[in-house]
Amino acid sequence: MRKTLPFILITSVSISFPGCESLFREQPATDPEAIFEDMWTTFYEEYAPFEERNVDWEAQYESFRPMIDDGTTDDELFDILSQMLATLDDGHVSLTAPGRNVFFSNRIRQYRIDDELFDLSVVRDRYLDSGYREGDQQSYLYGKVRNRDIGYIFFDYVGPNFSALNDFLDEYSLMEGFIIDLRHNQGGDFTYCFSEIGRLTAEKRFVFRSKTKNGKEADDYTDWHEWHIEPAGNFVDKPLVVLTDRYTISAGERSVMALITLPSVTTVGDTTSGAHGTMIGRELANGWFYSLVPQKVELFDGNSYEGIGLAPDIFVKNQLDELLGGTDRVLETAIEALL
Amino acid sequence: MHMKRFFLLVFLIMGLLLSSVAQENEKRNSFSLLWGPGTLARQDMIFSPFVHSAHSLFNAGLAYTRQAGMFQQIQIRYSGYAPMLTEPYEFLVYDEVKTAQPHLFTFIDLDYLLGKTVKSMDRSRVTVGGLLTSDIQALNYVYGRLGYFGYYAALGLGGFIQLDHRIGEKNRVGTSLQFPLISWSARSPYLVNDDEFIENIASHSGVKTFLSFLQDGKPETWDHLQYFDLRVYYRYLINQRWQLGVAYLLEFIHFSNPRNLISFKNTLTISATLKF
């Protein structure tokens, strides 16, 4: 067929990559000014809780943009971008670059303020009976509090480790109360918590609602989406104390939100981080990474605690010297609250 | 409800086509193994404004072809790519050294072609027909210490045309174009994840999550989603049972909903075919 070969040749020749490249959208450039513009604009279009955190992002542009020119070094650029992100004081916002420590926008996380006021080994070695159980890499720890009919369970993050809750409730079904320790909880996927705490509620309970950016304009959001917890399995009707601290963050905080819908719950410890919206990652032309929050969250009471955190019913902080001596004052307060 | 109607329509069409094939008497079957290197250039604005380019040796496929009165082919292809804007590098989290790794994209394509040779001459033939295609992409985007899952899936109905030309007794060259016209498509939300996405993964089951993603899809036509596969091939007949081949495949995607996606995947495959 005379027409076949020319067709094959034409289609082959037409497949040329330089031509294909022109279909791509223009990419941000790699110079310092372009990198600043890219990051600032992405936050402007995609970051949700400016209002909750009382940050005027356009004012930040006016403050920081003049600091950058063609001659700005990587070190200077990292410092300037970090300073700009610091104005958000957001536990979900960070900046990653080669050979450097990750910069965390949240002051407490960046400077590790009071980070040393929680020590799981003190709980395990000083407060639990010897029959405790531990997950891989301490993803969870549970056991019976010494000399008390109280069950204790700790979760390091929110994920598949939450399935230990069911075993814990079965194993310590005769206890008079339970302590759920979410101090230093790193977050994760809150749906693991929501699906595992069904035994703790006798009725469906509204926890929070959220909406996510779905466009570049300030008012471009999805509809509000309501999240609930629902009864599942054998109902456990016992007093509960939930422990929190300044490092309880993200899905850890959403877990606290779910637990405080329960009438049997008392929270003890310190206020949580206040980073409630979902987090996404982004990359810059020079290979650096950063993260931001495209979501607003409102608790069941109709208020946003983004940037504020969830305050405990009983505020108490550990003292370093006491903790080093083996006393966890927060845990002891929780035990007293259950007696 | 729309999804159910869509699949009902798909299965109805497939049933009609298969029943017509069943009436064919002559059987000429072949089974092919395909493997080769490929390149990817992909810009997905949901995840990044940058074009992610990578090379990969992990492009493989299997194909079953039945050429009787009707032409039938089922082909499954797998490929994996690991693009990154820079080389992997080390960074620190509270002075603990970590490594920034590349993104990881996994592509699985499953195509079913059913057609008929509409023009056949001494050395050439033209085959046209219908196409049922599924293009599944699992996208693991890595941003230093953070990683996010994304997805793209398109189940399409369309057509194909294949031109095949014999050169001498043992050589064949040809080209084919596969072009879905309507698709059921599902893709990550505008900003990587939202409440609907989180609801979909809340089952914590891979299969249920995948089905939930699909269920959240919607019909798309060529105004939002354009994709096609263009193949150019050469085949050498060793004997009546065995055949070797080399083929160039361009897979193109342009999807504008909810954010722009442009993807070019170029693969050069060698194949070994057993005829039976």
CSV table of C-alpha atoms in Angstrom, one decimal, chain B:
chain,number,residue,atom,x,y,z
B,1,MET,CA,-26.1,6.4,39.5
B,2,HIS,CA,-24.3,7.9,36.5
B,3,MET,CA,-21.4,5.5,37.1
B,4,LYS,CA,-23.8,2.5,37.1
B,5,ARG,CA,-25.3,3.6,33.8
B,6,PHE,CA,-21.8,4.2,32.4
B,7,PHE,CA,-20.6,0.7,33.2
B,8,LEU,CA,-23.9,-0.8,32.1
B,9,LEU,CA,-23.3,0.8,28.7
B,10,VAL,CA,-19.7,-0.4,28.6
B,11,PHE,CA,-20.7,-4.0,29.4
B,12,LEU,CA,-23.5,-3.9,26.9
B,13,ILE,CA,-21.2,-2.8,24.1
B,14,MET,CA,-18.6,-5.3,25.1
B,15,GLY,CA,-21.1,-8.1,25.2
B,16,LEU,CA,-22.3,-7.3,21.7
B,17,LEU,CA,-18.8,-7.1,20.4
B,18,LEU,CA,-17.7,-10.4,22.0
B,19,SER,CA,-20.8,-12.2,20.8
B,20,SER,CA,-19.8,-11.2,17.2
B,21,VAL,CA,-16.3,-12.5,17.8
B,22,ALA,CA,-17.7,-15.8,19.0
B,23,GLN,CA,-19.1,-16.4,15.6
B,24,GLU,CA,-15.6,-16.4,14.0
B,25,ASN,CA,-14.3,-19.8,13.0
B,26,GLU,CA,-10.6,-19.2,12.1
B,27,LYS,CA,-8.3,-19.0,15.1
B,28,ARG,CA,-4.9,-17.2,14.9
B,29,ASN,CA,-3.6,-16.3,18.3
B,30,SER,CA,-0.4,-14.8,19.6
B,31,PHE,CA,1.1,-14.0,22.9
B,32,SER,CA,3.7,-11.3,23.3
B,33,LEU,CA,6.1,-10.2,26.0
B,34,LEU,CA,7.2,-6.6,25.9
B,35,TRP,CA,9.9,-4.8,27.7
B,36,GLY,CA,12.0,-1.7,27.2
B,37,PRO,CA,13.2,1.7,28.4
B,38,GLY,CA,11.1,4.8,28.5
B,39,THR,CA,11.0,8.5,29.3
B,40,LEU,CA,8.4,10.5,31.1
B,41,ALA,CA,7.7,14.2,31.2
B,42,ARG,CA,4.7,15.0,33.4
B,43,GLN,CA,3.4,18.3,34.8
B,44,ASP,CA,0.6,17.9,37.2
B,45,MET,CA,-0.5,21.2,38.7
B,46,ILE,CA,-2.3,19.5,41.6
B,47,PHE,CA,1.1,18.5,43.0
B,48,SER,CA,3.7,20.8,41.5
B,49,PRO,CA,4.1,23.5,38.9
B,50,PHE,CA,7.2,21.7,37.6
B,51,VAL,CA,7.7,19.2,34.8
B,52,HIS,CA,8.8,15.9,36.3
B,53,SER,CA,11.1,14.1,33.9
B,54,ALA,CA,12.6,10.7,34.3
B,55,HIS,CA,14.0,7.7,32.5
B,56,SER,CA,13.1,4.1,33.4
B,57,LEU,CA,14.0,0.6,32.4
B,58,PHE,CA,10.9,-0.7,34.1
B,59,ASN,CA,8.4,-0.7,31.2
B,60,ALA,CA,6.9,-4.1,30.6
B,61,GLY,CA,3.8,-5.6,29.2
B,62,LEU,CA,1.9,-8.6,28.0
B,63,ALA,CA,-0.3,-8.8,25.0
B,64,TYR,CA,-2.7,-11.4,23.7
B,65,THR,CA,-3.8,-11.0,20.1
B,66,ARG,CA,-6.3,-13.0,18.1
B,67,GLN,CA,-6.4,-12.2,14.4
B,68,ALA,CA,-9.2,-14.1,12.7
B,69,GLY,CA,-12.1,-12.5,10.9
B,70,MET,CA,-12.1,-10.1,13.7
B,71,PHE,CA,-9.0,-8.5,15.4
B,72,GLN,CA,-8.9,-8.8,19.2
B,73,GLN,CA,-6.1,-7.7,21.5
B,74,ILE,CA,-5.8,-7.5,25.3
B,75,GLN,CA,-2.7,-5.7,26.5
B,76,ILE,CA,-1.5,-4.9,30.0
B,77,ARG,CA,1.5,-2.6,30.5
B,78,TYR,CA,3.3,-1.6,33.7
B,79,SER,CA,5.9,1.2,34.2
B,80,GLY,CA,7.5,2.9,37.1
B,81,TYR,CA,9.3,6.3,37.2
B,82,ALA,CA,11.1,8.1,40.0
B,83,PRO,CA,11.5,11.8,39.0
B,84,MET,CA,13.0,14.5,41.1
B,85,LEU,CA,13.9,18.1,40.4
B,86,THR,CA,17.4,17.7,41.9
B,87,GLU,CA,19.5,14.7,42.9
B,88,PRO,CA,18.5,13.1,46.2
B,89,TYR,CA,20.0,15.1,49.0
B,90,GLU,CA,20.4,15.0,52.8
B,91,PHE,CA,18.7,17.3,55.2
B,92,LEU,CA,18.2,17.2,59.0
B,93,VAL,CA,15.3,17.0,61.3
B,94,TYR,CA,16.5,18.2,64.8
B,95,ASP,CA,20.1,17.2,63.7
B,96,GLU,CA,19.0,13.7,62.6
B,97,VAL,CA,20.1,13.2,59.0
B,98,LYS,CA,17.3,12.3,56.5
B,99,THR,CA,17.4,11.9,52.7
B,100,ALA,CA,15.1,13.6,50.3
B,101,GLN,CA,13.9,10.9,47.9
B,102,PRO,CA,12.4,11.2,44.4
B,103,HIS,CA,8.7,11.0,43.7
B,104,LEU,CA,7.5,7.6,42.6
B,105,PHE,CA,5.0,7.1,39.9
B,106,THR,CA,3.4,3.8,38.9
B,107,PHE,CA,1.4,3.4,35.7
B,108,ILE,CA,-0.8,0.4,34.8
B,109,ASP,CA,-2.6,0.4,31.5
B,110,LEU,CA,-5.1,-2.2,30.4
B,111,ASP,CA,-6.4,-2.0,26.8
B,112,TYR,CA,-8.9,-4.2,25.0
B,113,LEU,CA,-9.2,-3.7,21.2
B,114,LEU,CA,-11.8,-5.2,19.0
B,115,GLY,CA,-11.8,-4.5,15.3
B,116,LYS,CA,-12.0,-5.6,11.8
B,117,THR,CA,-9.7,-5.3,8.8
B,118,VAL,CA,-11.6,-3.0,6.6
B,119,LYS,CA,-9.0,-2.8,3.8
B,120,SER,CA,-6.7,-5.5,2.8
B,121,MET,CA,-4.4,-5.6,-0.2
B,122,ASP,CA,-1.4,-7.7,-1.3
B,123,ARG,CA,1.0,-6.4,1.4
B,124,SER,CA,-1.0,-4.1,3.6
B,125,ARG,CA,-4.1,-4.0,5.7
B,126,VAL,CA,-6.0,-1.4,7.6
B,127,THR,CA,-7.8,-2.5,10.8
B,128,VAL,CA,-10.2,-0.3,12.7
B,129,GLY,CA,-12.4,-0.9,15.7
B,130,GLY,CA,-13.4,-0.1,19.2
B,131,LEU,CA,-11.3,0.4,22.3
B,132,LEU,CA,-11.9,-0.2,26.0
B,133,THR,CA,-9.0,1.2,28.0
B,134,SER,CA,-8.1,1.7,31.6
B,135,ASP,CA,-5.2,3.9,32.6
B,136,ILE,CA,-4.4,3.7,36.3
B,137,GLN,CA,-1.7,5.9,37.9
B,138,ALA,CA,-0.6,5.7,41.5
B,139,LEU,CA,1.5,8.8,42.3
B,140,ASN,CA,3.6,9.0,45.4
B,141,TYR,CA,4.9,12.6,45.7
B,142,VAL,CA,7.7,13.0,48.2
B,143,TYR,CA,8.5,16.5,49.6
B,144,GLY,CA,11.5,15.8,51.9
B,145,ARG,CA,10.1,14.4,55.1
B,146,LEU,CA,6.5,14.4,53.8
B,147,GLY,CA,4.9,12.1,51.3
B,148,TYR,CA,1.5,12.3,49.7
B,149,PHE,CA,-0.5,9.8,47.6
B,150,GLY,CA,-2.2,11.0,44.4
B,151,TYR,CA,-4.1,9.1,41.7
B,152,TYR,CA,-5.3,9.4,38.2
B,153,ALA,CA,-7.6,6.8,36.6
B,154,ALA,CA,-9.4,6.9,33.3
B,155,LEU,CA,-11.6,4.2,32.0
B,156,GLY,CA,-12.3,5.0,28.3
B,157,LEU,CA,-14.2,4.0,25.3
B,158,GLY,CA,-13.1,4.9,21.9
B,159,GLY,CA,-11.6,3.7,18.7
B,160,PHE,CA,-8.4,2.6,17.1
B,161,ILE,CA,-6.8,2.4,13.7
B,162,GLN,CA,-3.9,0.2,12.7
B,163,LEU,CA,-2.0,0.2,9.5
B,164,ASP,CA,0.2,-2.8,8.8
B,165,HIS,CA,2.5,-3.2,5.9
B,166,ARG,CA,4.5,-6.3,5.0
B,167,ILE,CA,8.0,-5.9,3.5
B,168,GLY,CA,9.2,-9.0,2.0
B,169,GLU,CA,8.5,-12.4,3.6
B,170,LYS,CA,9.7,-11.7,7.1
B,171,ASN,CA,9.4,-8.1,7.9
B,172,ARG,CA,6.4,-6.0,8.9
B,173,VAL,CA,6.1,-2.3,9.8
B,174,GLY,CA,3.0,-0.5,11.0
B,175,THR,CA,1.5,2.1,13.2
B,176,SER,CA,-1.6,2.3,15.4
B,177,LEU,CA,-3.5,5.0,17.1
B,178,GLN,CA,-5.8,4.5,20.1
B,179,PHE,CA,-8.0,7.3,21.0
B,180,PRO,CA,-10.6,7.1,23.8
B,181,LEU,CA,-13.5,9.5,23.1
B,182,ILE,CA,-15.5,9.3,26.4
B,183,SER,CA,-14.1,8.4,29.7
B,184,TRP,CA,-14.9,7.8,33.3
B,185,SER,CA,-12.1,9.6,35.0
B,186,ALA,CA,-11.1,10.1,38.6
B,187,ARG,CA,-8.2,12.2,39.9
B,188,SER,CA,-6.8,13.7,43.1
B,189,PRO,CA,-8.6,16.8,44.2
B,190,TYR,CA,-7.5,20.4,43.5
B,191,LEU,CA,-5.0,20.6,46.4
B,192,VAL,CA,-3.9,17.0,46.8
B,193,ASN,CA,-6.4,16.0,49.6
B,194,ASP,CA,-9.7,17.3,50.9
B,195,ASP,CA,-12.5,15.9,53.0
B,196,GLU,CA,-13.8,13.7,50.2
B,197,PHE,CA,-10.3,12.3,49.6
B,198,ILE,CA,-10.0,11.6,53.3
B,199,GLU,CA,-13.4,9.9,53.4
B,200,ASN,CA,-12.3,7.7,50.6
B,201,ILE,CA,-9.2,6.5,52.4
B,202,ALA,CA,-11.0,6.1,55.7
B,203,SER,CA,-11.8,2.4,55.0
B,204,HIS,CA,-8.1,1.7,55.3
B,205,SER,CA,-8.5,-1.0,52.6
B,206,GLY,CA,-6.7,-0.6,49.3
B,207,VAL,CA,-9.4,-2.1,47.2
B,208,LYS,CA,-12.2,-0.1,48.9
B,209,THR,CA,-10.2,3.0,48.6
B,210,PHE,CA,-9.5,2.4,44.9
B,211,LEU,CA,-13.2,1.8,44.3
B,212,SER,CA,-14.1,4.9,46.3
B,213,PHE,CA,-11.8,7.0,44.2
B,214,LEU,CA,-13.3,5.5,41.0
B,215,GLN,CA,-16.8,6.2,42.3
B,216,ASP,CA,-15.9,9.8,42.9
B,217,GLY,CA,-15.0,10.1,39.2
B,218,LYS,CA,-17.2,11.5,36.5
B,219,PRO,CA,-17.7,11.2,32.8
B,220,GLU,CA,-15.3,13.3,30.7
B,221,THR,CA,-15.3,14.0,27.0
B,222,TRP,CA,-12.5,15.4,24.8
B,223,ASP,CA,-13.1,19.0,25.8
B,224,HIS,CA,-11.5,18.3,29.3
B,225,LEU,CA,-9.6,15.1,28.8
B,226,GLN,CA,-7.6,14.2,25.7
B,227,TYR,CA,-5.4,11.2,25.7
B,228,PHE,CA,-4.2,8.8,23.1
B,229,ASP,CA,-1.5,6.1,22.4
B,230,LEU,CA,0.4,6.2,19.2
B,231,ARG,CA,2.6,3.2,18.3
B,232,VAL,CA,5.0,2.6,15.5
B,233,TYR,CA,6.4,-0.9,15.2
B,234,TYR,CA,8.6,-3.2,13.3
B,235,ARG,CA,8.3,-7.0,13.4
B,236,TYR,CA,10.6,-9.8,12.2
B,237,LEU,CA,9.2,-13.2,11.6
B,238,ILE,CA,11.7,-15.8,12.7
B,239,ASN,CA,9.5,-18.7,11.7
B,240,GLN,CA,5.8,-19.6,11.7
B,241,ARG,CA,5.7,-19.6,15.5
B,242,TRP,CA,8.1,-16.9,16.7
B,243,GLN,CA,8.4,-13.3,15.9
B,244,LEU,CA,10.6,-10.5,17.3
B,245,GLY,CA,9.7,-6.8,17.3
B,246,VAL,CA,10.6,-3.4,18.3
B,247,ALA,CA,8.1,-0.6,18.9
B,248,TYR,CA,7.9,3.0,19.8
B,249,LEU,CA,5.0,4.1,21.9
B,250,LEU,CA,3.9,7.6,22.8
B,251,GLU,CA,1.2,7.9,25.5
B,252,PHE,CA,-0.2,11.4,25.8
B,253,ILE,CA,-2.6,12.9,28.4
B,254,HIS,CA,-4.0,16.3,28.8
B,255,PHE,CA,-6.6,16.8,31.5
B,256,SER,CA,-7.7,20.2,32.7
B,257,ASN,CA,-9.9,19.2,35.6
B,258,PRO,CA,-9.4,20.1,38.4
B,259,ARG,CA,-6.0,21.5,37.4
B,260,ASN,CA,-3.9,21.1,34.4
B,261,LEU,CA,-2.1,17.8,33.7
B,262,ILE,CA,0.2,17.2,30.7
B,263,SER,CA,2.0,13.9,30.4
B,264,PHE,CA,4.1,12.4,27.7
B,265,LYS,CA,5.4,8.9,28.1
B,266,ASN,CA,7.7,7.6,25.4
B,267,THR,CA,8.6,3.9,25.4
B,268,LEU,CA,10.8,1.9,23.2
B,269,THR,CA,10.0,-1.8,23.6
B,270,ILE,CA,11.3,-5.0,22.2
B,271,SER,CA,8.9,-7.9,22.0
B,272,ALA,CA,8.9,-11.6,21.6
B,273,THR,CA,5.8,-13.1,20.2
B,274,LEU,CA,4.6,-16.7,20.2
B,275,LYS,CA,2.0,-17.5,17.6
B,276,PHE,CA,-0.3,-20.5,18.2
